[in-house]
């Protein structure tokens, strides 16, 4: 049965007003995780004892009058994120040691009062738009358990969509927040590069990867983004995402970009996704915005993406204590990354400034780019099983050709729910902006949400939600 789910902001308010305790919320979250692990398999690890102790402490702090934005609220983080006392396996098999300290994003979540209930599944080293692997099995989509929730932040997306947690942290190196958000009917924010610290890791995947939130509403995603944001010298001016979610965006010029960048493989746009994005464009026009078809001058940006992506995979794979346990496709990407390192990689990085100028020229005319998030609805579980590396890459590129250029640029993007296929599978659209443009994208997404109220739709859940 469909169930109304409460979100991050509502739970934070309920805790502050004494309507519920953190122990109740955290226990309910852990119970739902346990009850759905056999079906959805959203989590790699949970921390039941530690989380309940932290919830007890949060309740004491709340009773004493202490306030913090997320004090006592359960959240989850992706398996690529350091949580003290747990291994950072990043979807890999093997005996990896626990880390000794929280990553900066987790430190900031704790400073905001959040209770980390566990780490969500990711595909191996975050390289694919599906969350399946020998180390943990397959994570399934709450809207249809025969289908993937996407990847690589598929565990976080499945957990939020199913109401196991009200929001979760993911990471995005080629669409890995936006793709699973699209395929699970969520809001997913890829922030500006440098907005959320990746410490202790630096320049993740040669600057492609950033951390960001997945949530059911724009306000919840903004609240989580504010909690983890910092300025580390590479981001734009400080961000107030929550204020942006409450602000009218004004009348904007929006470029509708239905054509995908060049990928050397056919990338047909599924007709029902095309129709959903066009319907979203019509809604934006009714809201007073000017919407016109236009296309960023992407050029051969893939020539910069490939060396950076494979070099990033190689850097992580080289740190694995037993590389023989890695997927053969990972080992193939690692070899490619080693081959394309050095001079080729430096040349790829050096082109970014020219790419900013060429692609960013669209923002001389338009304020926002609207594009599909994916070209295809979520594939079935097992679609990529036993495919060799090159077939996996081609199949992946055909399904998801739209998201990765914004990782090369380092600029922000927001997935918004765009509706469903006739089979009931969620699809999404991206709002894309220039350097430091998160606040405008968030304001526009919030305006769309007010008009479309996508948060009123939830998947049929295998267990009842009691809070």
Short mmCIF file of C-alpha atoms in Angstrom, two decimals, residues 157-405:
data_model
loop_
_atom_site.label_atom_id
_atom_site.label_comp_id
_atom_site.label_asym_id
_atom_site.label_seq_id
_atom_site.Cartn_x
_atom_site.Cartn_y
_atom_site.Cartn_z
CA UNK A 157 18.24 6.35 -3.42
CA UNK A 158 16.47 3.08 -2.55
CA UNK A 159 16.70 3.87 1.17
CA UNK A 160 15.13 7.30 0.79
CA UNK A 161 12.49 6.27 -1.74
CA UNK A 162 11.38 3.42 0.53
CA UNK A 163 11.26 5.62 3.63
CA UNK A 164 14.05 3.79 5.44
CA UNK A 165 15.67 7.17 6.10
CA UNK A 166 14.29 10.64 5.30
CA UNK A 167 17.42 11.66 3.35
CA UNK A 168 20.84 10.31 2.49
CA UNK A 169 24.18 11.42 1.19
CA UNK A 170 25.39 10.19 -2.19
CA UNK A 171 28.18 11.08 -4.59
CA UNK A 172 28.13 12.02 -8.25
CA UNK A 173 31.04 11.46 -10.65
CA UNK A 174 29.07 10.90 -13.86
CA UNK A 175 25.48 11.30 -12.71
CA UNK A 176 25.63 8.99 -9.70
CA UNK A 177 23.25 11.14 -7.63
CA UNK A 178 21.06 12.42 -10.45
CA UNK A 179 20.55 9.07 -12.22
CA UNK A 180 19.30 7.12 -9.18
CA UNK A 181 17.23 10.14 -8.13
CA UNK A 182 15.57 10.07 -11.55
CA UNK A 183 14.90 6.35 -11.38
CA UNK A 184 13.45 6.44 -7.83
CA UNK A 185 11.33 9.66 -7.98
CA UNK A 186 13.62 11.77 -5.80
CA UNK A 187 15.29 15.14 -5.74
CA UNK A 188 19.05 14.75 -6.13
CA UNK A 189 21.49 17.65 -6.00
CA UNK A 190 24.95 17.54 -7.57
CA UNK A 191 26.58 20.62 -6.04
CA UNK A 192 29.31 22.79 -7.48
CA UNK A 193 32.72 21.10 -7.23
CA UNK A 194 34.28 21.99 -3.89
CA UNK A 195 30.94 22.79 -2.24
CA UNK A 196 31.02 19.66 -0.05
CA UNK A 197 34.40 18.55 1.21
CA UNK A 198 35.53 15.05 0.21
CA UNK A 199 38.29 15.04 2.87
CA UNK A 200 40.27 12.85 3.53
CA UNK A 201 40.14 12.23 -0.22
CA UNK A 202 41.27 15.02 -2.52
CA UNK A 203 40.39 15.78 -6.13
CA UNK A 204 38.16 12.72 -6.24
CA UNK A 205 38.21 10.95 -9.62
CA UNK A 206 40.34 13.76 -11.06
CA UNK A 207 37.79 16.37 -10.01
CA UNK A 208 34.74 14.59 -11.42
CA UNK A 209 33.14 13.47 -8.16
CA UNK A 210 31.25 15.53 -5.58
CA UNK A 211 29.04 14.60 -2.63
CA UNK A 212 25.42 15.67 -2.39
CA UNK A 213 21.94 14.88 -1.04
CA UNK A 214 19.05 12.67 -2.10
CA UNK A 215 15.62 13.41 -0.61
CA UNK A 216 11.93 13.35 -1.44
CA UNK A 217 11.53 17.14 -1.41
CA UNK A 218 13.61 20.12 -2.43
CA UNK A 219 13.49 21.52 1.11
CA UNK A 220 14.85 18.28 2.57
CA UNK A 221 17.63 18.07 -0.01
CA UNK A 222 18.50 21.71 0.65
CA UNK A 223 18.58 21.15 4.41
CA UNK A 224 20.98 18.22 4.04
CA UNK A 225 23.14 20.17 1.60
CA UNK A 226 23.40 23.08 4.01
CA UNK A 227 24.45 20.68 6.77
CA UNK A 228 27.38 19.24 4.81
CA UNK A 229 28.47 22.29 2.80
CA UNK A 230 31.70 24.14 3.34
CA UNK A 231 33.96 26.42 1.36
CA UNK A 232 37.30 24.78 0.68
CA UNK A 233 38.72 27.33 -1.72
CA UNK A 234 37.31 25.82 -4.91
CA UNK A 235 33.59 26.44 -4.42
CA UNK A 236 31.70 29.62 -5.18
CA UNK A 237 30.37 31.98 -2.50
CA UNK A 238 28.84 30.37 0.63
CA UNK A 239 25.51 28.68 0.06
CA UNK A 240 22.13 29.01 1.78
CA UNK A 241 20.23 26.25 0.03
CA UNK A 242 17.32 26.27 2.48
CA UNK A 243 16.69 29.96 1.89
CA UNK A 244 16.86 29.34 -1.85
CA UNK A 245 14.19 26.64 -1.54
CA UNK A 246 11.83 29.24 -0.07
CA UNK A 247 12.61 31.93 -2.65
CA UNK A 248 10.80 32.64 -5.93
CA UNK A 249 13.26 32.11 -8.80
CA UNK A 250 11.90 35.03 -10.82
CA UNK A 251 11.21 34.74 -14.52
CA UNK A 252 13.98 32.73 -16.15
CA UNK A 253 15.19 31.92 -19.65
CA UNK A 254 15.42 28.13 -19.94
CA UNK A 255 17.15 26.16 -22.69
CA UNK A 256 15.49 22.82 -23.43
CA UNK A 257 18.32 20.47 -24.46
CA UNK A 258 16.95 17.15 -25.69
CA UNK A 259 19.96 16.11 -27.77
CA UNK A 260 22.66 14.21 -25.89
CA UNK A 261 26.38 14.95 -26.11
CA UNK A 262 28.41 12.85 -28.54
CA UNK A 263 29.24 9.44 -27.07
CA UNK A 264 30.26 7.36 -30.15
CA UNK A 265 27.28 5.09 -29.53
CA UNK A 266 23.59 5.56 -30.38
CA UNK A 267 21.68 7.23 -27.54
CA UNK A 268 18.00 7.27 -28.52
CA UNK A 269 15.78 9.15 -26.06
CA UNK A 270 12.95 6.93 -24.85
CA UNK A 271 9.70 8.46 -26.16
CA UNK A 272 8.04 8.44 -22.75
CA UNK A 273 11.00 10.26 -21.20
CA UNK A 274 10.90 12.77 -24.03
CA UNK A 275 7.19 13.32 -23.38
CA UNK A 276 7.81 13.71 -19.63
CA UNK A 277 10.54 16.31 -20.13
CA UNK A 278 8.40 18.20 -22.64
CA UNK A 279 5.54 18.21 -20.13
CA UNK A 280 7.92 19.64 -17.54
CA UNK A 281 8.93 22.33 -20.04
CA UNK A 282 5.27 23.19 -20.54
CA UNK A 283 4.82 23.51 -16.77
CA UNK A 284 7.78 25.88 -16.63
CA UNK A 285 6.28 27.96 -19.41
CA UNK A 286 2.95 28.13 -17.54
CA UNK A 287 4.87 29.35 -14.51
CA UNK A 288 6.05 32.32 -16.54
CA UNK A 289 9.46 31.21 -17.76
CA UNK A 290 10.66 31.43 -21.35
CA UNK A 291 11.52 27.93 -22.61
CA UNK A 292 13.26 27.42 -25.96
CA UNK A 293 15.03 24.48 -27.56
CA UNK A 294 18.79 25.00 -27.50
CA UNK A 295 21.86 22.86 -26.98
CA UNK A 296 25.13 23.51 -25.18
CA UNK A 297 28.17 23.26 -27.45
CA UNK A 298 29.48 20.08 -25.85
CA UNK A 299 32.00 19.29 -28.57
CA UNK A 300 34.11 16.18 -27.93
CA UNK A 301 33.96 16.55 -24.15
CA UNK A 302 34.07 12.76 -23.79
CA UNK A 303 37.76 12.87 -24.72
CA UNK A 304 38.32 14.68 -21.42
CA UNK A 305 35.94 12.53 -19.41
CA UNK A 306 37.44 9.12 -20.23
CA UNK A 307 41.01 9.74 -18.99
CA UNK A 308 39.76 11.41 -15.82
CA UNK A 309 37.20 8.70 -15.03
CA UNK A 310 39.50 5.74 -15.63
CA UNK A 311 42.41 7.38 -13.83
CA UNK A 312 40.11 7.88 -10.86
CA UNK A 313 39.07 4.23 -10.91
CA UNK A 314 42.73 3.18 -11.14
CA UNK A 315 43.70 5.34 -8.16
CA UNK A 316 41.08 3.65 -5.96
CA UNK A 317 41.71 0.16 -7.35
CA UNK A 318 45.44 0.48 -6.73
CA UNK A 319 44.74 1.00 -3.02
CA UNK A 320 42.68 -2.19 -2.71
CA UNK A 321 44.49 -4.82 -0.59
CA UNK A 322 43.58 -7.65 -2.99
CA UNK A 323 42.96 -6.36 -6.55
CA UNK A 324 42.21 -9.92 -7.73
CA UNK A 325 38.85 -9.62 -5.93
CA UNK A 326 37.78 -6.72 -8.10
CA UNK A 327 35.31 -7.13 -10.96
CA UNK A 328 37.08 -7.91 -14.27
CA UNK A 329 35.52 -4.73 -15.68
CA UNK A 330 37.14 -2.73 -12.88
CA UNK A 331 40.50 -4.28 -13.68
CA UNK A 332 39.99 -3.40 -17.35
CA UNK A 333 39.16 0.22 -16.47
CA UNK A 334 42.22 0.29 -14.21
CA UNK A 335 44.47 -0.76 -17.08
CA UNK A 336 42.91 1.94 -19.25
CA UNK A 337 43.41 4.48 -16.49
CA UNK A 338 47.09 3.61 -16.20
CA UNK A 339 47.48 3.84 -20.00
CA UNK A 340 45.70 7.22 -20.20
CA UNK A 341 47.49 8.71 -17.19
CA UNK A 342 50.37 11.12 -17.31
CA UNK A 343 50.47 13.40 -20.35
CA UNK A 344 47.02 12.41 -21.69
CA UNK A 345 45.41 12.99 -18.30
CA UNK A 346 47.14 16.34 -17.86
CA UNK A 347 45.93 17.41 -21.30
CA UNK A 348 42.37 16.37 -20.39
CA UNK A 349 42.48 18.44 -17.22
CA UNK A 350 44.00 21.40 -19.06
CA UNK A 351 41.06 21.53 -21.49
CA UNK A 352 38.56 22.32 -18.74
CA UNK A 353 38.97 26.09 -18.99
CA UNK A 354 38.20 26.07 -22.71
CA UNK A 355 35.23 23.77 -22.07
CA UNK A 356 33.91 26.21 -19.48
CA UNK A 357 34.06 29.01 -22.02
CA UNK A 358 32.55 27.05 -24.93
CA UNK A 359 29.77 25.24 -23.08
CA UNK A 360 29.18 28.08 -20.66
CA UNK A 361 28.39 30.40 -23.55
CA UNK A 362 24.82 29.08 -23.41
CA UNK A 363 24.41 31.01 -20.15
CA UNK A 364 24.97 34.27 -22.03
CA UNK A 365 21.47 33.66 -23.43
CA UNK A 366 19.81 31.35 -20.89
CA UNK A 367 19.74 31.08 -17.11
CA UNK A 368 19.14 27.33 -16.82
CA UNK A 369 19.45 24.27 -19.05
CA UNK A 370 16.65 21.68 -18.84
CA UNK A 371 17.64 18.20 -20.08
CA UNK A 372 16.62 14.59 -19.54
CA UNK A 373 18.54 12.95 -16.73
CA UNK A 374 18.66 9.61 -18.57
CA UNK A 375 17.77 8.40 -22.05
CA UNK A 376 16.12 5.22 -20.76
CA UNK A 377 13.96 4.12 -17.82
CA UNK A 378 15.61 1.97 -15.11
CA UNK A 379 16.93 -1.32 -16.52
CA UNK A 380 16.04 -4.68 -15.08
CA UNK A 381 18.24 -6.22 -12.41
CA UNK A 382 20.88 -8.34 -14.11
CA UNK A 383 20.90 -6.42 -17.40
CA UNK A 384 24.64 -5.86 -17.10
CA UNK A 385 25.54 -9.27 -15.67
CA UNK A 386 28.32 -11.08 -17.51
CA UNK A 387 28.79 -8.26 -20.03
CA UNK A 388 32.43 -7.57 -20.87
CA UNK A 389 33.80 -4.15 -20.07
CA UNK A 390 33.27 -2.67 -23.53
CA UNK A 391 29.67 -3.89 -23.75
CA UNK A 392 28.95 -2.56 -20.26
CA UNK A 393 30.34 0.83 -21.27
CA UNK A 394 28.31 0.98 -24.49
CA UNK A 395 25.08 -0.12 -22.80
CA UNK A 396 25.66 2.34 -19.97
CA UNK A 397 26.42 5.21 -22.38
CA UNK A 398 23.23 4.52 -24.34
CA UNK A 399 21.07 4.61 -21.19
CA UNK A 400 22.79 7.54 -19.46
CA UNK A 401 24.36 9.99 -21.92
CA UNK A 402 23.14 13.24 -20.38
CA UNK A 403 24.64 13.63 -16.90
CA UNK A 404 28.43 13.26 -17.11
CA UNK A 405 29.43 16.48 -18.98
#
